[in-house]
Amino acid sequence: MGSTKILVTGGLGFIGSHTVVELLQEGYDVVIADDLSNSERFILDNIEKITGRKPTFYHLDLTKKKSVQEMFVSEDDISVVIHFAAYKAVGESLQLPIKYYRNNLFSLVNVLEVMQEFSCEHIVFSSSATVYGEPDFLPINESTAFKKALSAYGSTKQIGEEILEKVAAASNISSIALRYFNPVGAHSSALIGELPIGTPNNLMPYVMQVAAGMRESLTVYGNNYDTPDGTCIRDYIHVVDLAKAHVKSCERLLNTYDNPSHEVFNIGTGNGYSVMEIIDAFEKYNEVKVPYTIGNRRGGDATSIFADVSRSEKLLGWKAELGLMEMVTSAWQWQQQLMSEKLGETVK
Ligand code: UFG
């Protein structure tokens, strides 16, 4: 696989950086395009520390088509694009929908146009379990119909998938959309992980900051749901497992297809854990306290969501390997590493 070149947009972000590491370790050449709007340059150095290889980096905005074209001129032999680059804050997307449509959809359309111009025929797209909305049946499988998206973020994921389906039907571009459930954890080196800006919206980064003493306590959004302990259930997936699903997707696109096609896969573990189970596991495996209070339900939260992963197991040849213990311990190690680096900065 030595010379196969893969463009990773958003490659310095949370899932992107872990995927870059897995690709480099599998022997692929990697080019990263990132606008640094939700990522940091030091992640690039840390990718090199982990893998001993430094990917080519383009600091650019994918909504500017000319920049995308210039990158493809310099990197004319890209075989696959893994397109992570997108805004992802559900709450913000409710306040600023146009910002989300402009960034997430213009980027995708520009990437596809330029791929076509340069005869690049494979794309892996970051989708989300959010495309399903509140499920009628569990576990959720890929043939479940979309429900009306509750946020502009979710809407950009639904539209993104639809764009790829139509493009595959009318061109040589094959695509795989991966519907992520709830990505958590960090690389075992503790050199890369999630970098939430401001107050985290998601459970795991909030738990990490409470355990670290950066925030007083976690609010559990409701304990009167119809679940065994009353708190919501989600399918948490270790980010390293998630990254490996992208490597498998590249292999499938490069090896299996004769005709252009569009496929979708759920990327989860198939197991659901409640909010209380996450707190308990974090405390138990990391031997730290996570103070919490029970608050009101958060608007728009589904009671229970977990994936049917049989299709990804069968067709992608991929299965999550890491469990809850690895998720919470790697997350905590990364949080501690971040704090020690911050401490270093202040001392300097
Ligand atoms: N939760 C709390 N307290 C918090 C934060 C979250 O109790 O401070 C609870 C939520 O109510 C929910 C669970 O923890 O029950 C998980 O919430 P997250 O915000 O971590 O994740 P969501 O399942 O709401 O959303 C995630 C991604 C979205 C994606 C969606 C797909 O963040 O990007 O999964 O289902 F669209």
mmCIF file of N, CA and C and ligand atoms in Angstrom, residues 88 90 128-131 153-154 180-183 200-206 218-222 225 231-234 236 275 298 301-303 305, ligand 1:
data_model
loop_
_atom_site.group_PDB
_atom_site.id
_atom_site.type_symbol
_atom_site.label_atom_id
_atom_site.label_comp_id
_atom_site.label_asym_id
_atom_site.label_seq_id
_atom_site.Cartn_x
_atom_site.Cartn_y
_atom_site.Cartn_z
ATOM 1 N N LYS A 88 -19.610 20.868 13.789
ATOM 2 C CA LYS A 88 -20.306 19.724 14.392
ATOM 3 C C LYS A 88 -21.067 20.020 15.684
ATOM 4 N N VAL A 90 -24.111 20.703 17.563
ATOM 5 C CA VAL A 90 -25.550 20.630 17.306
ATOM 6 C C VAL A 90 -26.255 21.919 17.779
ATOM 7 N N SER A 128 -23.442 10.646 10.575
ATOM 8 C CA SER A 128 -23.735 10.561 12.003
ATOM 9 C C SER A 128 -25.034 9.801 12.234
ATOM 10 N N ALA A 129 -25.109 9.157 13.384
ATOM 11 C CA ALA A 129 -26.362 8.490 13.771
ATOM 12 C C ALA A 129 -27.488 9.502 13.913
ATOM 13 N N THR A 130 -27.133 10.770 13.960
ATOM 14 C CA THR A 130 -28.153 11.814 14.062
ATOM 15 C C THR A 130 -29.111 11.790 12.860
ATOM 16 N N VAL A 131 -28.678 11.201 11.730
ATOM 17 C CA VAL A 131 -29.568 11.144 10.555
ATOM 18 C C VAL A 131 -30.837 10.338 10.846
ATOM 19 N N TYR A 153 -27.146 20.969 11.761
ATOM 20 C CA TYR A 153 -26.028 20.022 11.696
ATOM 21 C C TYR A 153 -26.510 18.685 11.123
ATOM 22 N N GLY A 154 -27.580 18.147 11.721
ATOM 23 C CA GLY A 154 -28.122 16.858 11.265
ATOM 24 C C GLY A 154 -28.584 16.940 9.816
ATOM 25 N N TYR A 180 -21.493 7.621 12.438
ATOM 26 C CA TYR A 180 -20.876 7.440 13.756
ATOM 27 C C TYR A 180 -21.934 7.509 14.843
ATOM 28 N N PHE A 181 -21.786 6.659 15.837
ATOM 29 C CA PHE A 181 -22.620 6.797 17.026
ATOM 30 C C PHE A 181 -21.907 7.777 17.974
ATOM 31 N N ASN A 182 -21.534 7.444 19.192
ATOM 32 C CA ASN A 182 -20.963 8.480 20.070
ATOM 33 C C ASN A 182 -19.457 8.267 20.276
ATOM 34 N N PRO A 183 -18.621 8.976 19.519
ATOM 35 C CA PRO A 183 -17.164 8.778 19.612
ATOM 36 C C PRO A 183 -16.598 9.328 20.921
ATOM 37 N N PRO A 200 -17.901 22.116 27.130
ATOM 38 C CA PRO A 200 -18.275 20.968 26.289
ATOM 39 C C PRO A 200 -19.784 20.728 26.305
ATOM 40 N N ASN A 201 -20.306 20.333 25.149
ATOM 41 C CA ASN A 201 -21.727 19.960 25.066
ATOM 42 C C ASN A 201 -21.905 18.475 25.298
ATOM 43 N N ASN A 202 -20.890 17.708 24.956
ATOM 44 C CA ASN A 202 -21.025 16.249 24.991
ATOM 45 C C ASN A 202 -20.648 15.689 26.353
ATOM 46 N N LEU A 203 -21.169 14.506 26.618
ATOM 47 C CA LEU A 203 -21.016 13.919 27.950
ATOM 48 C C LEU A 203 -19.554 13.672 28.344
ATOM 49 N N MET A 204 -18.810 12.940 27.498
ATOM 50 C CA MET A 204 -17.478 12.497 27.950
ATOM 51 C C MET A 204 -16.521 13.672 28.221
ATOM 52 N N PRO A 205 -16.406 14.653 27.318
ATOM 53 C CA PRO A 205 -15.515 15.768 27.660
ATOM 54 C C PRO A 205 -15.953 16.522 28.908
ATOM 55 N N TYR A 206 -17.259 16.578 29.152
ATOM 56 C CA TYR A 206 -17.723 17.250 30.377
ATOM 57 C C TYR A 206 -17.300 16.447 31.610
ATOM 58 N N LEU A 218 -21.212 17.731 37.104
ATOM 59 C CA LEU A 218 -21.912 17.393 35.864
ATOM 60 C C LEU A 218 -23.408 17.445 36.135
ATOM 61 N N THR A 219 -24.155 17.965 35.160
ATOM 62 C CA THR A 219 -25.607 17.846 35.260
ATOM 63 C C THR A 219 -26.040 16.658 34.406
ATOM 64 N N VAL A 220 -26.672 15.688 35.029
ATOM 65 C CA VAL A 220 -27.237 14.557 34.277
ATOM 66 C C VAL A 220 -28.603 15.017 33.776
ATOM 67 N N TYR A 221 -28.745 15.026 32.452
ATOM 68 C CA TYR A 221 -29.979 15.575 31.882
ATOM 69 C C TYR A 221 -31.131 14.579 31.960
ATOM 70 N N GLY A 222 -31.708 14.473 33.130
ATOM 71 C CA GLY A 222 -32.910 13.672 33.328
ATOM 72 C C GLY A 222 -32.617 12.255 33.783
ATOM 73 N N TYR A 225 -36.218 8.738 32.366
ATOM 74 C CA TYR A 225 -36.473 8.093 31.067
ATOM 75 C C TYR A 225 -36.845 6.634 31.291
ATOM 76 N N THR A 231 -31.653 6.996 33.039
ATOM 77 C CA THR A 231 -30.875 7.949 32.232
ATOM 78 C C THR A 231 -30.720 7.410 30.801
ATOM 79 N N CYS A 232 -30.423 8.344 29.873
ATOM 80 C CA CYS A 232 -30.428 7.985 28.437
ATOM 81 C C CYS A 232 -29.307 7.015 28.079
ATOM 82 N N ILE A 233 -29.591 6.212 27.082
ATOM 83 C CA ILE A 233 -28.633 5.192 26.629
ATOM 84 C C ILE A 233 -28.092 5.558 25.254
ATOM 85 N N ARG A 234 -26.743 5.449 25.112
ATOM 86 C CA ARG A 234 -26.085 5.730 23.826
ATOM 87 C C ARG A 234 -25.060 4.637 23.533
ATOM 88 N N TYR A 236 -21.553 4.258 22.773
ATOM 89 C CA TYR A 236 -20.251 4.943 22.793
ATOM 90 C C TYR A 236 -19.228 4.073 22.081
ATOM 91 N N VAL A 275 -26.087 7.119 30.905
ATOM 92 C CA VAL A 275 -25.248 8.204 31.442
ATOM 93 C C VAL A 275 -24.660 7.776 32.794
ATOM 94 N N ARG A 298 -32.735 17.343 28.610
ATOM 95 C CA ARG A 298 -32.273 18.271 27.568
ATOM 96 C C ARG A 298 -33.185 18.091 26.353
ATOM 97 N N ASP A 301 -33.244 15.140 23.210
ATOM 98 C CA ASP A 301 -32.527 13.885 23.489
ATOM 99 C C ASP A 301 -33.442 12.675 23.309
ATOM 100 N N ALA A 302 -32.988 11.702 22.518
ATOM 101 C CA ALA A 302 -33.720 10.447 22.393
ATOM 102 C C ALA A 302 -33.443 9.595 23.635
ATOM 103 N N THR A 303 -34.389 8.748 24.011
ATOM 104 C CA THR A 303 -34.227 7.909 25.206
ATOM 105 C C THR A 303 -33.058 6.935 25.044
ATOM 106 N N ILE A 305 -30.391 4.949 22.054
ATOM 107 C CA ILE A 305 -29.891 4.791 20.677
ATOM 108 C C ILE A 305 -28.719 3.822 20.703
HETATM 109 N N1 UFG B 1 -25.516 14.374 28.878
HETATM 110 C C1 UFG B 1 -25.682 14.730 30.193
HETATM 111 N N2 UFG B 1 -24.977 15.805 30.658
HETATM 112 C C2 UFG B 1 -24.135 16.522 29.880
HETATM 113 C C3 UFG B 1 -23.971 16.135 28.518
HETATM 114 C C4 UFG B 1 -24.691 15.051 28.052
HETATM 115 O O1 UFG B 1 -26.445 14.098 30.935
HETATM 116 O O2 UFG B 1 -23.540 17.493 30.354
HETATM 117 C C5 UFG B 1 -26.259 13.208 28.376
HETATM 118 C C6 UFG B 1 -27.224 13.558 27.246
HETATM 119 O O3 UFG B 1 -28.453 13.991 27.759
HETATM 120 C C7 UFG B 1 -27.299 12.233 26.491
HETATM 121 C C8 UFG B 1 -25.907 11.607 26.699
HETATM 122 O O4 UFG B 1 -25.340 12.290 27.797
HETATM 123 O O5 UFG B 1 -28.250 11.420 27.091
HETATM 124 C C9 UFG B 1 -25.010 11.778 25.499
HETATM 125 O O6 UFG B 1 -25.003 13.143 25.103
HETATM 126 P P1 UFG B 1 -23.926 13.736 24.094
HETATM 127 O O7 UFG B 1 -24.206 15.202 23.984
HETATM 128 O O8 UFG B 1 -22.560 13.323 24.490
HETATM 129 O O9 UFG B 1 -24.237 12.966 22.738
HETATM 130 P P2 UFG B 1 -25.569 12.917 21.847
HETATM 131 O O10 UFG B 1 -25.975 11.491 21.825
HETATM 132 O O11 UFG B 1 -26.556 13.910 22.248
HETATM 133 O O12 UFG B 1 -25.003 13.424 20.439
HETATM 134 C C10 UFG B 1 -23.991 12.727 19.771
HETATM 135 C C11 UFG B 1 -23.107 13.688 19.006
HETATM 136 C C12 UFG B 1 -23.835 14.347 17.881
HETATM 137 C C13 UFG B 1 -24.502 13.325 17.049
HETATM 138 C C14 UFG B 1 -25.343 12.420 17.877
HETATM 139 C C15 UFG B 1 -25.860 11.279 17.056
HETATM 140 O O13 UFG B 1 -22.613 14.688 19.842
HETATM 141 O O14 UFG B 1 -22.909 15.045 17.087
HETATM 142 O O15 UFG B 1 -24.576 11.831 18.924
HETATM 143 O O16 UFG B 1 -26.781 10.541 17.740
HETATM 144 F F1 UFG B 1 -25.270 13.934 16.125
#
